[in-house]
Short mmCIF file of C-alpha atoms in Angstrom, two decimals:
data_model
loop_
_atom_site.label_atom_id
_atom_site.label_comp_id
_atom_site.label_asym_id
_atom_site.label_seq_id
_atom_site.Cartn_x
_atom_site.Cartn_y
_atom_site.Cartn_z
CA MET A 8 5.01 24.19 -26.33
CA GLY A 9 4.33 20.92 -28.13
CA GLN A 10 5.06 17.35 -27.15
CA PRO A 11 7.69 15.02 -28.56
CA ARG A 12 6.11 12.80 -31.13
CA THR A 13 6.19 9.25 -29.80
CA ILE A 14 5.93 7.19 -26.65
CA VAL A 15 7.43 3.77 -27.34
CA ILE A 16 5.65 0.94 -25.53
CA VAL A 17 8.06 -1.96 -25.09
CA LYS A 18 6.06 -5.17 -25.09
CA THR A 19 7.39 -7.99 -22.93
CA GLY A 20 4.26 -10.14 -22.81
CA GLU A 21 0.50 -10.28 -23.31
CA PRO A 22 -2.47 -10.22 -20.92
CA VAL A 23 -4.04 -13.56 -20.02
CA PRO A 24 -6.08 -14.94 -22.96
CA THR A 25 -9.55 -13.94 -21.80
CA VAL A 26 -8.44 -10.37 -21.09
CA LEU A 27 -6.49 -10.18 -24.35
CA GLU A 28 -9.58 -11.26 -26.28
CA ARG A 29 -11.96 -8.82 -24.56
CA ARG A 30 -9.74 -5.82 -23.86
CA GLY A 31 -6.69 -6.05 -26.11
CA HIS A 32 -2.92 -5.93 -25.69
CA PHE A 33 -1.05 -4.22 -22.85
CA ALA A 34 -0.24 -1.38 -25.25
CA THR A 35 -3.95 -0.76 -25.76
CA LEU A 36 -4.61 -0.71 -22.01
CA ILE A 37 -1.69 1.67 -21.44
CA GLU A 38 -2.80 4.05 -24.19
CA GLN A 39 -6.36 4.05 -22.83
CA THR A 40 -5.11 4.83 -19.33
CA ILE A 41 -2.96 7.73 -20.50
CA GLY A 42 -5.79 9.07 -22.64
CA PRO A 43 -5.79 12.84 -23.26
CA ALA A 44 -2.75 13.37 -21.02
CA TRP A 45 -0.67 12.65 -24.14
CA SER A 46 -1.33 14.27 -27.52
CA GLY A 47 1.58 12.68 -29.34
CA GLY A 48 1.75 9.27 -30.95
CA TYR A 49 2.61 5.75 -29.86
CA THR A 50 4.78 2.99 -31.25
CA THR A 51 4.97 -0.58 -29.94
CA VAL A 52 8.06 -2.78 -30.16
CA ASP A 53 8.31 -6.37 -28.92
CA ALA A 54 11.44 -6.85 -26.82
CA ARG A 55 11.24 -10.61 -27.28
CA THR A 56 11.48 -10.61 -31.07
CA GLU A 57 12.38 -7.14 -32.37
CA ASP A 58 15.35 -4.79 -32.24
CA LEU A 59 14.92 -2.05 -29.67
CA PRO A 60 15.59 1.58 -30.67
CA ALA A 61 19.03 2.57 -29.46
CA PRO A 62 19.57 6.01 -27.90
CA GLY A 63 21.38 8.15 -30.44
CA ALA A 64 20.11 6.13 -33.43
CA PRO A 65 18.29 7.92 -36.28
CA GLY A 66 14.86 8.97 -35.08
CA ALA A 67 15.76 8.67 -31.39
CA ALA A 68 15.16 12.39 -30.87
CA ASP A 69 11.50 11.82 -31.70
CA ILE A 70 11.11 9.33 -28.82
CA ALA A 71 9.55 11.05 -25.82
CA ALA A 72 9.65 8.10 -23.42
CA PHE A 73 9.62 4.33 -23.05
CA VAL A 74 6.97 2.38 -21.15
CA ILE A 75 7.91 -1.25 -20.38
CA THR A 76 4.90 -3.57 -20.07
CA GLY A 77 4.09 -6.40 -17.75
CA SER A 78 4.58 -10.05 -18.66
CA SER A 79 3.95 -13.57 -17.42
CA ALA A 80 7.69 -14.16 -17.89
CA ASN A 81 10.03 -14.18 -14.90
CA VAL A 82 13.16 -12.03 -14.71
CA PRO A 83 15.02 -14.66 -12.62
CA HIS A 84 14.78 -17.09 -15.57
CA ARG A 85 17.40 -14.96 -17.39
CA GLU A 86 16.20 -15.76 -20.90
CA PRO A 87 18.37 -14.42 -23.75
CA TRP A 88 15.85 -11.74 -24.78
CA MET A 89 15.76 -10.49 -21.20
CA LEU A 90 19.55 -10.12 -21.11
CA ARG A 91 19.45 -8.16 -24.39
CA THR A 92 16.69 -5.96 -22.99
CA GLU A 93 18.62 -5.32 -19.79
CA ALA A 94 21.70 -4.20 -21.73
CA TRP A 95 19.49 -1.89 -23.80
CA LEU A 96 17.82 -0.48 -20.68
CA ARG A 97 21.19 0.43 -19.20
CA ASP A 98 21.89 2.51 -22.31
CA VAL A 99 18.43 4.10 -22.20
CA VAL A 100 18.72 5.11 -18.54
CA ARG A 101 22.29 6.34 -19.06
CA ALA A 102 21.04 8.53 -21.92
CA GLY A 103 18.36 10.01 -19.66
CA THR A 104 15.36 9.00 -21.78
CA PRO A 105 12.26 8.97 -19.55
CA THR A 106 11.33 5.38 -18.78
CA PHE A 107 8.45 3.83 -16.84
CA GLY A 108 8.35 0.11 -15.99
CA ILE A 109 5.17 -1.75 -15.06
CA CYS A 110 5.34 -5.01 -13.04
CA PHE A 111 7.76 -7.12 -15.12
CA GLY A 112 9.01 -3.83 -16.58
CA HIS A 113 9.67 -2.54 -13.07
CA GLN A 114 11.53 -5.72 -12.20
CA ILE A 115 13.69 -5.88 -15.32
CA LEU A 116 14.73 -2.27 -14.76
CA ALA A 117 15.85 -3.18 -11.24
CA GLN A 118 17.79 -6.20 -12.50
CA ALA A 119 19.36 -4.27 -15.39
CA LEU A 120 20.58 -1.46 -13.15
CA GLY A 121 22.31 -3.69 -10.59
CA GLY A 122 19.53 -4.93 -8.32
CA GLU A 123 18.18 -8.45 -7.94
CA VAL A 124 14.74 -9.88 -8.68
CA ILE A 125 13.67 -12.97 -6.75
CA ARG A 126 10.61 -15.12 -6.16
CA ASN A 127 8.66 -13.26 -3.50
CA PRO A 128 9.14 -15.19 -0.24
CA ARG A 129 5.82 -13.76 1.00
CA GLY A 130 3.98 -15.34 -1.90
CA ARG A 131 1.78 -14.12 -4.72
CA GLU A 132 0.17 -10.69 -4.63
CA ILE A 133 -2.99 -10.38 -6.71
CA GLY A 134 -6.13 -8.28 -6.75
CA ARG A 135 -6.86 -4.96 -5.13
CA ILE A 136 -3.99 -3.83 -2.88
CA ARG A 137 -3.15 -0.83 -0.72
CA VAL A 138 0.11 0.99 -1.39
CA GLU A 139 1.72 3.03 1.37
CA ARG A 140 3.93 5.93 0.33
CA ARG A 141 7.38 6.36 1.85
CA ALA A 142 8.12 9.81 0.47
CA ASP A 143 6.88 12.77 -1.50
CA ASP A 144 7.68 12.64 -5.20
CA PRO A 145 6.22 14.04 -8.43
CA ILE A 146 5.07 10.52 -9.32
CA PHE A 147 2.60 10.77 -6.39
CA ASP A 148 1.16 14.17 -7.30
CA GLY A 149 -2.50 14.24 -6.25
CA LEU A 150 -2.33 10.89 -4.44
CA PRO A 151 -2.98 10.37 -0.71
CA SER A 152 -0.40 8.83 1.64
CA SER A 153 -1.94 5.41 0.92
CA PHE A 154 -4.01 4.39 -2.06
CA GLU A 155 -5.61 1.31 -3.60
CA THR A 156 -4.64 -0.14 -6.96
CA HIS A 157 -4.38 -3.51 -8.74
CA ALA A 158 -1.52 -6.00 -8.84
CA THR A 159 -0.66 -9.50 -9.98
CA HIS A 160 2.87 -10.89 -9.54
CA VAL A 161 4.91 -13.66 -7.93
CA ASP A 162 8.41 -12.13 -8.24
CA THR A 163 9.72 -9.08 -6.42
CA VAL A 164 12.67 -6.71 -6.35
CA GLY A 165 14.68 -8.27 -3.54
CA THR A 166 17.67 -5.90 -3.74
CA LEU A 167 17.57 -2.32 -4.96
CA PRO A 168 20.14 -1.07 -7.47
CA GLY A 169 22.65 1.48 -6.23
CA GLY A 170 21.21 4.98 -6.25
CA ALA A 171 17.60 3.79 -6.48
CA ARG A 172 15.02 4.85 -3.91
CA SER A 173 12.00 2.84 -2.82
CA LEU A 174 9.03 5.20 -2.66
CA GLY A 175 6.17 2.87 -1.72
CA PHE A 176 5.35 -0.55 -0.30
CA THR A 177 2.57 -3.00 0.52
CA GLU A 178 2.14 -5.71 3.09
CA LEU A 179 3.54 -8.27 0.64
CA ASP A 180 6.09 -6.21 -1.29
CA ASP A 181 8.70 -3.78 0.00
CA HIS A 182 9.26 -1.96 -3.29
CA GLN A 183 5.99 -1.15 -5.01
CA VAL A 184 7.34 2.11 -6.43
CA ILE A 185 11.00 2.74 -7.23
CA ARG A 186 12.72 5.84 -8.56
CA PHE A 187 15.76 4.49 -10.38
CA SER A 188 16.93 7.88 -11.62
CA LYS A 189 15.59 11.37 -12.18
CA ALA A 190 13.72 10.23 -15.29
CA CYS A 191 13.25 6.50 -14.64
CA TYR A 192 10.55 4.92 -12.45
CA GLY A 193 9.03 1.52 -11.92
CA VAL A 194 5.80 0.37 -10.28
CA GLN A 195 5.17 -3.22 -9.20
CA PHE A 196 1.41 -2.80 -9.53
CA HIS A 197 -0.55 -2.33 -12.77
CA PRO A 198 -1.77 1.25 -13.31
CA GLU A 199 -3.31 0.19 -16.63
CA MET A 200 -5.57 -2.50 -15.12
CA ASP A 201 -9.08 -1.40 -14.24
CA HIS A 202 -11.47 -3.49 -12.15
CA ASP A 203 -12.67 -5.49 -15.16
CA VAL A 204 -9.14 -6.47 -16.17
CA ILE A 205 -7.95 -7.53 -12.71
CA ALA A 206 -11.16 -9.52 -12.20
CA GLY A 207 -10.37 -11.28 -15.47
CA TYR A 208 -6.92 -12.18 -14.16
CA ILE A 209 -8.30 -13.55 -10.91
CA ALA A 210 -10.93 -15.61 -12.74
CA TRP A 211 -8.37 -16.97 -15.24
CA ARG A 212 -6.08 -18.08 -12.41
CA ARG A 213 -8.85 -19.44 -10.16
CA GLU A 214 -7.51 -23.00 -9.93
CA VAL A 215 -3.92 -21.89 -9.29
CA LEU A 216 -5.06 -19.42 -6.66
CA GLN A 217 -7.23 -21.99 -4.90
CA ALA A 218 -4.30 -24.42 -4.86
CA GLU A 219 -2.22 -21.71 -3.19
CA GLY A 220 -4.86 -21.19 -0.51
CA PHE A 221 -6.54 -18.02 -1.76
CA ASP A 222 -10.25 -17.38 -1.31
CA VAL A 223 -10.94 -16.48 -4.93
CA ASP A 224 -14.48 -15.24 -4.30
CA ALA A 225 -13.16 -12.92 -1.58
CA LEU A 226 -10.52 -11.59 -3.99
CA LEU A 227 -13.20 -10.90 -6.57
CA ALA A 228 -15.46 -9.25 -4.00
CA ARG A 229 -12.72 -6.74 -3.18
CA VAL A 230 -12.40 -5.62 -6.79
CA SER A 231 -14.15 -2.34 -7.48
CA PRO A 232 -13.84 0.66 -9.81
CA GLY A 233 -11.73 3.67 -9.01
CA GLN A 234 -8.21 2.35 -8.47
CA LEU A 235 -5.79 5.26 -7.99
CA GLY A 236 -2.56 3.67 -9.19
CA SER A 237 -3.23 4.92 -12.72
CA ARG A 238 -2.32 8.37 -11.41
CA THR A 239 1.36 7.35 -11.25
CA LEU A 240 1.45 6.73 -15.00
CA LEU A 241 -0.32 10.03 -15.67
CA ASN A 242 2.11 11.84 -13.38
CA PHE A 243 5.00 10.30 -15.30
CA ILE A 244 3.55 11.79 -18.49
CA ASP A 245 2.78 15.15 -16.86
CA HIS A 246 5.94 15.68 -14.80
CA ILE A 247 8.74 13.50 -16.17
CA VAL A 248 8.25 13.39 -19.93
CA PRO A 249 9.57 16.70 -21.35
CA ARG A 250 7.58 18.83 -23.75
CA ARG A 251 9.15 20.05 -26.97
CA ALA A 252 8.45 23.16 -29.00
#
């Protein structure tokens, strides 16, 4: 059995400037995290400025899955490109194409499918966090009942779409992992961010974080290698993305 040819990474933003300069775009971080788990190719499309590939369009059969990146944009701002992306996502999920949303990608999936994204009333979540599982699911294959990973966000999924199931939570966010459909998942954390990347985010936002009352040095001290959230993205590739002869 072979693999379908292409994973399409849907870009919705860029990493903070220092991380972008040192480590590259979100697409690069995602491809590096997936690594040898995927032997097919990748294509990147920018949801803000480019047309997104419609299910059923020529070449759509060669798309194995979509991965929606993070962004510094905010779903509640309802910008025109977000509304276009949400309409497209409804078609993608309806067609059953495997889809995995990361942070902003997780949120825009929730909004597109009938949920609501809001400013998190518990405040910003950034740095190394502990996710508690609510259920067994293929997305958690090989992961313990709680695991540490990296996050940076100020918005949250306040209301789940109909039919969605929340699979994991943290102290500051009720919906860290959501299964929207059999082939569609979202994670509020960043499986593609290693310790170097999240430390770069914390350092870049030092002044903002201090103004919000965070102990930035303590946040940085908690950062360490070995975050396990990357396993969710690998499990998506291994268990949700179909192989093709």
